[in-house]
GROMACS .gro file of N, CA and C in nm:
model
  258
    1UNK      N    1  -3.988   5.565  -7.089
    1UNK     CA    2  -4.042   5.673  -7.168
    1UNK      C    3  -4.147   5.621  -7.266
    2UNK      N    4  -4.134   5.456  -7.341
    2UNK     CA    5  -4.223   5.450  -7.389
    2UNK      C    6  -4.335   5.424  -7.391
    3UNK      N    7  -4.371   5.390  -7.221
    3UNK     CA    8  -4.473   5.341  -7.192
    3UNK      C    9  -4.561   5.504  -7.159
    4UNK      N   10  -4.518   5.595  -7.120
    4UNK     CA   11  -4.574   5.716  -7.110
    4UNK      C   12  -4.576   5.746  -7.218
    5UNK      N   13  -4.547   5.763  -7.380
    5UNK     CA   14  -4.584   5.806  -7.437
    5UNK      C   15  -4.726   5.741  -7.536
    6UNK      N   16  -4.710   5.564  -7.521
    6UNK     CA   17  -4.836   5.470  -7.561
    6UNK      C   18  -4.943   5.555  -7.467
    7UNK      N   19  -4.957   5.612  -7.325
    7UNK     CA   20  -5.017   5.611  -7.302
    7UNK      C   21  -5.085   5.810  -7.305
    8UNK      N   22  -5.038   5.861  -7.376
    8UNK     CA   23  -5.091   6.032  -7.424
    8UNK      C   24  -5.173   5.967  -7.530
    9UNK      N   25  -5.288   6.115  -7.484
    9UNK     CA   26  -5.427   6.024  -7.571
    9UNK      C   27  -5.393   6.146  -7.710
   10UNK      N   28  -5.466   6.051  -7.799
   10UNK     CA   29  -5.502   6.104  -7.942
   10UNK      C   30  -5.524   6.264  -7.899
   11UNK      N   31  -5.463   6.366  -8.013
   11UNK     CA   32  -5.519   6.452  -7.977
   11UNK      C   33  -5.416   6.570  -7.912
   12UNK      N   34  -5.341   6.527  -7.811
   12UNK     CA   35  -5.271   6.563  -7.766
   12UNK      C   36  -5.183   6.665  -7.816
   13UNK      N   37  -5.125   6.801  -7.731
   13UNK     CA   38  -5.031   6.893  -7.832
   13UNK      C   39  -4.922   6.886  -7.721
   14UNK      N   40  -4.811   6.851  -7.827
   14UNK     CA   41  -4.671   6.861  -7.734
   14UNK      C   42  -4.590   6.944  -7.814
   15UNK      N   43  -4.561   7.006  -7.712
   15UNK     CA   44  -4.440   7.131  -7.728
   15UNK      C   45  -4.278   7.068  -7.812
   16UNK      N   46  -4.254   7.128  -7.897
   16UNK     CA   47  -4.148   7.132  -7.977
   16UNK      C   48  -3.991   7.242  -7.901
   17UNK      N   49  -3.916   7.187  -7.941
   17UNK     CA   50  -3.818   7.289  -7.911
   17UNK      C   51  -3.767   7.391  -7.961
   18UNK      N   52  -3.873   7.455  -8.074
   18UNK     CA   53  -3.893   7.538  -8.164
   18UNK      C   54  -3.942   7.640  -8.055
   19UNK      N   55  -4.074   7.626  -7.959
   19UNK     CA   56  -4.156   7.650  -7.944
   19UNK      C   57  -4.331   7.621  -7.972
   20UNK      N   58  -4.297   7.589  -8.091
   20UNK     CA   59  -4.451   7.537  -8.146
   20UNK      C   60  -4.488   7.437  -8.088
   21UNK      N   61  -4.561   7.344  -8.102
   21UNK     CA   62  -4.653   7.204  -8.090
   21UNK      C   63  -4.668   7.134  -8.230
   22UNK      N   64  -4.659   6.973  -8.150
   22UNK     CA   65  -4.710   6.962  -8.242
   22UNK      C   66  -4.846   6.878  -8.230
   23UNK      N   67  -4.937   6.772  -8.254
   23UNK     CA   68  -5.068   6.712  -8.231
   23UNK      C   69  -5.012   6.592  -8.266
   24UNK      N   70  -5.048   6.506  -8.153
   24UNK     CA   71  -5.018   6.337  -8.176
   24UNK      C   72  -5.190   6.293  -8.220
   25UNK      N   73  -5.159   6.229  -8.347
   25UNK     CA   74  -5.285   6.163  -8.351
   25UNK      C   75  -5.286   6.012  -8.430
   26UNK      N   76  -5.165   5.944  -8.394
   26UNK     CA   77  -5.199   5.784  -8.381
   26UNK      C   78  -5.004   5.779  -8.320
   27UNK      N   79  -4.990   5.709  -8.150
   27UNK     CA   80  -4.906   5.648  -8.109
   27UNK      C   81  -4.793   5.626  -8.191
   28UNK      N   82  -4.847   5.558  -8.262
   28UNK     CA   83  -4.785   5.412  -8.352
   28UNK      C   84  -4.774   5.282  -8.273
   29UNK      N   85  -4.668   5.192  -8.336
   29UNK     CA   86  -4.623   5.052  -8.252
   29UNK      C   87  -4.500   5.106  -8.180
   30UNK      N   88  -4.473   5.017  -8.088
   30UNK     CA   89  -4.304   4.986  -8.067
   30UNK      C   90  -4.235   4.916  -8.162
   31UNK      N   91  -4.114   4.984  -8.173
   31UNK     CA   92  -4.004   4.893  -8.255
   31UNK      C   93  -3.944   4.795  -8.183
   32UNK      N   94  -3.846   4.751  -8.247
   32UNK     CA   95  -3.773   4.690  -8.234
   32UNK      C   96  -3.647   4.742  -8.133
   33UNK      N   97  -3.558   4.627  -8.101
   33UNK     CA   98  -3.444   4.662  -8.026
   33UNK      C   99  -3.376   4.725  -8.129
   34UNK      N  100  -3.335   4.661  -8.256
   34UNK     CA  101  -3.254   4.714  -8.332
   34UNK      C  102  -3.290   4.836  -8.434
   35UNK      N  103  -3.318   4.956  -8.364
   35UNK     CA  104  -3.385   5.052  -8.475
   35UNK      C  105  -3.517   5.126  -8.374
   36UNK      N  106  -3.584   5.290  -8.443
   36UNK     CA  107  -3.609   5.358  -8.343
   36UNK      C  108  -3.724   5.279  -8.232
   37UNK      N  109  -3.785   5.338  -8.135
   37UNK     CA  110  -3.812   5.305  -8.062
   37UNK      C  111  -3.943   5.256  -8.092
   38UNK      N  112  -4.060   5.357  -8.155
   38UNK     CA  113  -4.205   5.340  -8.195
   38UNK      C  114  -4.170   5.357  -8.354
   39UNK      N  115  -4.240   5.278  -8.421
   39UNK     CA  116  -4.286   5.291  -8.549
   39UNK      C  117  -4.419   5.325  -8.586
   40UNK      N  118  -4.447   5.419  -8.723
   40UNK     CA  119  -4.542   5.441  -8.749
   40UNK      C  120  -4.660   5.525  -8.697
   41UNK      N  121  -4.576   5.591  -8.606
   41UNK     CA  122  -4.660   5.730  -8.554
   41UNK      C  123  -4.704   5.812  -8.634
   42UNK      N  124  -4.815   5.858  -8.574
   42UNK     CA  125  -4.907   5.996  -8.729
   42UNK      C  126  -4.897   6.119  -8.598
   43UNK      N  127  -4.820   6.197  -8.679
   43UNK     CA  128  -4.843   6.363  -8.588
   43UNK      C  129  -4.846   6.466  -8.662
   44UNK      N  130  -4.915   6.592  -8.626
   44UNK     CA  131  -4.913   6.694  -8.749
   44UNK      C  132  -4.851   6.823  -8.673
   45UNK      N  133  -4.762   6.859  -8.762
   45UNK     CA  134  -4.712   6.976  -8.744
   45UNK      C  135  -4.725   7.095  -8.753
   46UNK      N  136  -4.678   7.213  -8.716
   46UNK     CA  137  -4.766   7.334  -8.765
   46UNK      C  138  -4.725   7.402  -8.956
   47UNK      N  139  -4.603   7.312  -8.989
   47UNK     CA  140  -4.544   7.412  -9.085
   47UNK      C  141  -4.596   7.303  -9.229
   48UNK      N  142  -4.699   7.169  -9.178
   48UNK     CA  143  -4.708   7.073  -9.303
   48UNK      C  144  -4.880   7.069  -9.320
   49UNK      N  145  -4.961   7.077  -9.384
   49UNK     CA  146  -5.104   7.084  -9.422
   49UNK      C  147  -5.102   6.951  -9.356
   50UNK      N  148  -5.000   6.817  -9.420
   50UNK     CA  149  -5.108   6.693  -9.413
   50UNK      C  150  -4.994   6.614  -9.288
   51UNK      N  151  -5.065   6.516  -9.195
   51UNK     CA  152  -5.011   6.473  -9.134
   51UNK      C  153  -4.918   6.393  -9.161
   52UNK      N  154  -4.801   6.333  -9.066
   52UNK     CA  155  -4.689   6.296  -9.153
   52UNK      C  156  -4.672   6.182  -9.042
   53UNK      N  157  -4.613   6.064  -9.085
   53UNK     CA  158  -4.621   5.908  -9.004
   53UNK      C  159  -4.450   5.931  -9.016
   54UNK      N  160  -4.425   5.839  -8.925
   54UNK     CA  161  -4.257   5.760  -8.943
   54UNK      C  162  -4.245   5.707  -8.738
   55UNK      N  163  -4.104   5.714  -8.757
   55UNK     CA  164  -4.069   5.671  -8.636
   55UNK      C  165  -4.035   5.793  -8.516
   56UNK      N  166  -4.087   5.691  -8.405
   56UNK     CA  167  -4.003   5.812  -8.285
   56UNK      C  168  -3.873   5.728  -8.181
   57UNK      N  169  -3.809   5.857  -8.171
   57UNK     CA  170  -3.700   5.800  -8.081
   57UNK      C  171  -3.674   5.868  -7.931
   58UNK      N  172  -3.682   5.775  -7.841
   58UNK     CA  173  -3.642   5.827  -7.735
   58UNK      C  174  -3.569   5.839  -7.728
   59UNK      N  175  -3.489   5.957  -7.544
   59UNK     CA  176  -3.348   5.999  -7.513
   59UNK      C  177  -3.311   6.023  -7.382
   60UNK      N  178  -3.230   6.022  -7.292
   60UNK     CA  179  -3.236   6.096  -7.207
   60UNK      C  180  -3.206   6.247  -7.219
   61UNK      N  181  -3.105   6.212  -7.311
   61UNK     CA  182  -3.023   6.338  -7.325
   61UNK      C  183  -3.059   6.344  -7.512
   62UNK      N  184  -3.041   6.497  -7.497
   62UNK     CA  185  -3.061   6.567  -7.697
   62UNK      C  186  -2.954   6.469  -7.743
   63UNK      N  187  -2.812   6.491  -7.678
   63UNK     CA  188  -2.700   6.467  -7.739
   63UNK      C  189  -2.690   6.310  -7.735
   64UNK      N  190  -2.744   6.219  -7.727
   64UNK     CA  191  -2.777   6.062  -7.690
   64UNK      C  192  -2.777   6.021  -7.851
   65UNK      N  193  -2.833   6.092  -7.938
   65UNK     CA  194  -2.852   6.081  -8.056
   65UNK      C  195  -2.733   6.051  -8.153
   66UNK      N  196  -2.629   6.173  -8.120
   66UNK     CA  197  -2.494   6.141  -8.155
   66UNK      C  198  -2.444   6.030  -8.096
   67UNK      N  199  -2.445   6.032  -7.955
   67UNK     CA  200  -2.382   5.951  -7.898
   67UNK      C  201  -2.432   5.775  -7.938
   68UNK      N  202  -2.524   5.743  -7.890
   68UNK     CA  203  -2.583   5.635  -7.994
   68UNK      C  204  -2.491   5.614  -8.156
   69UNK      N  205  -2.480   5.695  -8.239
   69UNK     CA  206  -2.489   5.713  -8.375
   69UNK      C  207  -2.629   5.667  -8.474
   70UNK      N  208  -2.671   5.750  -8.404
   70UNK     CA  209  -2.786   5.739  -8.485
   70UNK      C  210  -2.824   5.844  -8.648
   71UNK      N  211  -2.761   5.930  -8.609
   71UNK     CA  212  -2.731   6.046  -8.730
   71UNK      C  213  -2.676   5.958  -8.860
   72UNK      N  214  -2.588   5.853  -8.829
   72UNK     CA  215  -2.528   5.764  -8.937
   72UNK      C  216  -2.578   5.640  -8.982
   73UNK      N  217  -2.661   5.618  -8.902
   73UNK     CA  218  -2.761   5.491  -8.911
   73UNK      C  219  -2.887   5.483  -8.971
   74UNK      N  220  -2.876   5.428  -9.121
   74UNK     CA  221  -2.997   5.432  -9.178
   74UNK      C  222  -3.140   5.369  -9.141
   75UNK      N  223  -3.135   5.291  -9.015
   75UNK     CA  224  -3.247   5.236  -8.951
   75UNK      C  225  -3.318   5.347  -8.883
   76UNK      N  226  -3.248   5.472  -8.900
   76UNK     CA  227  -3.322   5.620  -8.837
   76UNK      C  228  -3.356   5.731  -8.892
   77UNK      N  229  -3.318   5.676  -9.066
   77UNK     CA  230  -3.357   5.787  -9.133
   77UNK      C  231  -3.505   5.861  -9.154
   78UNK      N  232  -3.608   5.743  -9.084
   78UNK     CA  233  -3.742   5.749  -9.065
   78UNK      C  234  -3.833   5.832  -8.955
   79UNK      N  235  -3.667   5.874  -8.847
   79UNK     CA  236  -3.715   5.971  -8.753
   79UNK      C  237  -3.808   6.088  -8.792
   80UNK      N  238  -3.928   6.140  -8.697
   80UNK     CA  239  -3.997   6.251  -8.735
   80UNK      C  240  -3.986   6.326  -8.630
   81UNK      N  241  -3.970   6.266  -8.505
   81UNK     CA  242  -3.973   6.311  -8.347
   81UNK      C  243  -3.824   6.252  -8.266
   82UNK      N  244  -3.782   6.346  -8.214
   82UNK     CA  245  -3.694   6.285  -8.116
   82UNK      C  246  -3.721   6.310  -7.966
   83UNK      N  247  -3.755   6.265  -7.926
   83UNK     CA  248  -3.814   6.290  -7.798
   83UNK      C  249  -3.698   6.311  -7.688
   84UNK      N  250  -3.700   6.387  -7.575
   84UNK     CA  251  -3.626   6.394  -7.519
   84UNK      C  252  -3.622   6.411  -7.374
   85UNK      N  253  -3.627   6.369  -7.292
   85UNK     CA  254  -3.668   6.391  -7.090
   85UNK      C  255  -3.606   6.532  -7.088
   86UNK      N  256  -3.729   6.596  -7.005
   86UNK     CA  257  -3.651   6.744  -6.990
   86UNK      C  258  -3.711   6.767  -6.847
   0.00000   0.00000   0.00000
């Protein structure tokens, strides 16, 4: 998953599970093993004026998140995106 997402160009609008979109406009890096997947992604949302950076996490599954424990893990409190295979 993370090599498909390094590779969506700037610009890009991906669908939320809201419905909305949102606009990727910087990747970020990859993380680490220990902690989310990409760091330092810039994406803008529809409900924030200014764009907002942090981490993204991949999944297969929504519920991977719990399962992981990531909800309890402060190495994820930086999540902005959770990405998910659908």
């Amino acid at each position: 998953m993370a090599r498909r997402w390094f590779a969506l160009p700037p610009g890009m609008r991906l669908p939320l599970s809201n419905g909305d979109t949102c606009q990727l406009l910087f990747p970020g890096h990859p993380g680490s093993a220990a902690g989310p997947d990409v760091l330092d992604a810039v994406l803008h949302f529809p409900w924030n004026d200014a764009p907002c950076s942090g981490a993204i996490e991949f999944h297969v599954r929504a519920s991977d998140w719990y399962t992981h424990q990531h909800h309890s893990d402060a190495r994820y409190t930086s999540v902005i995106l959770h990405v998910v295979l659908v």
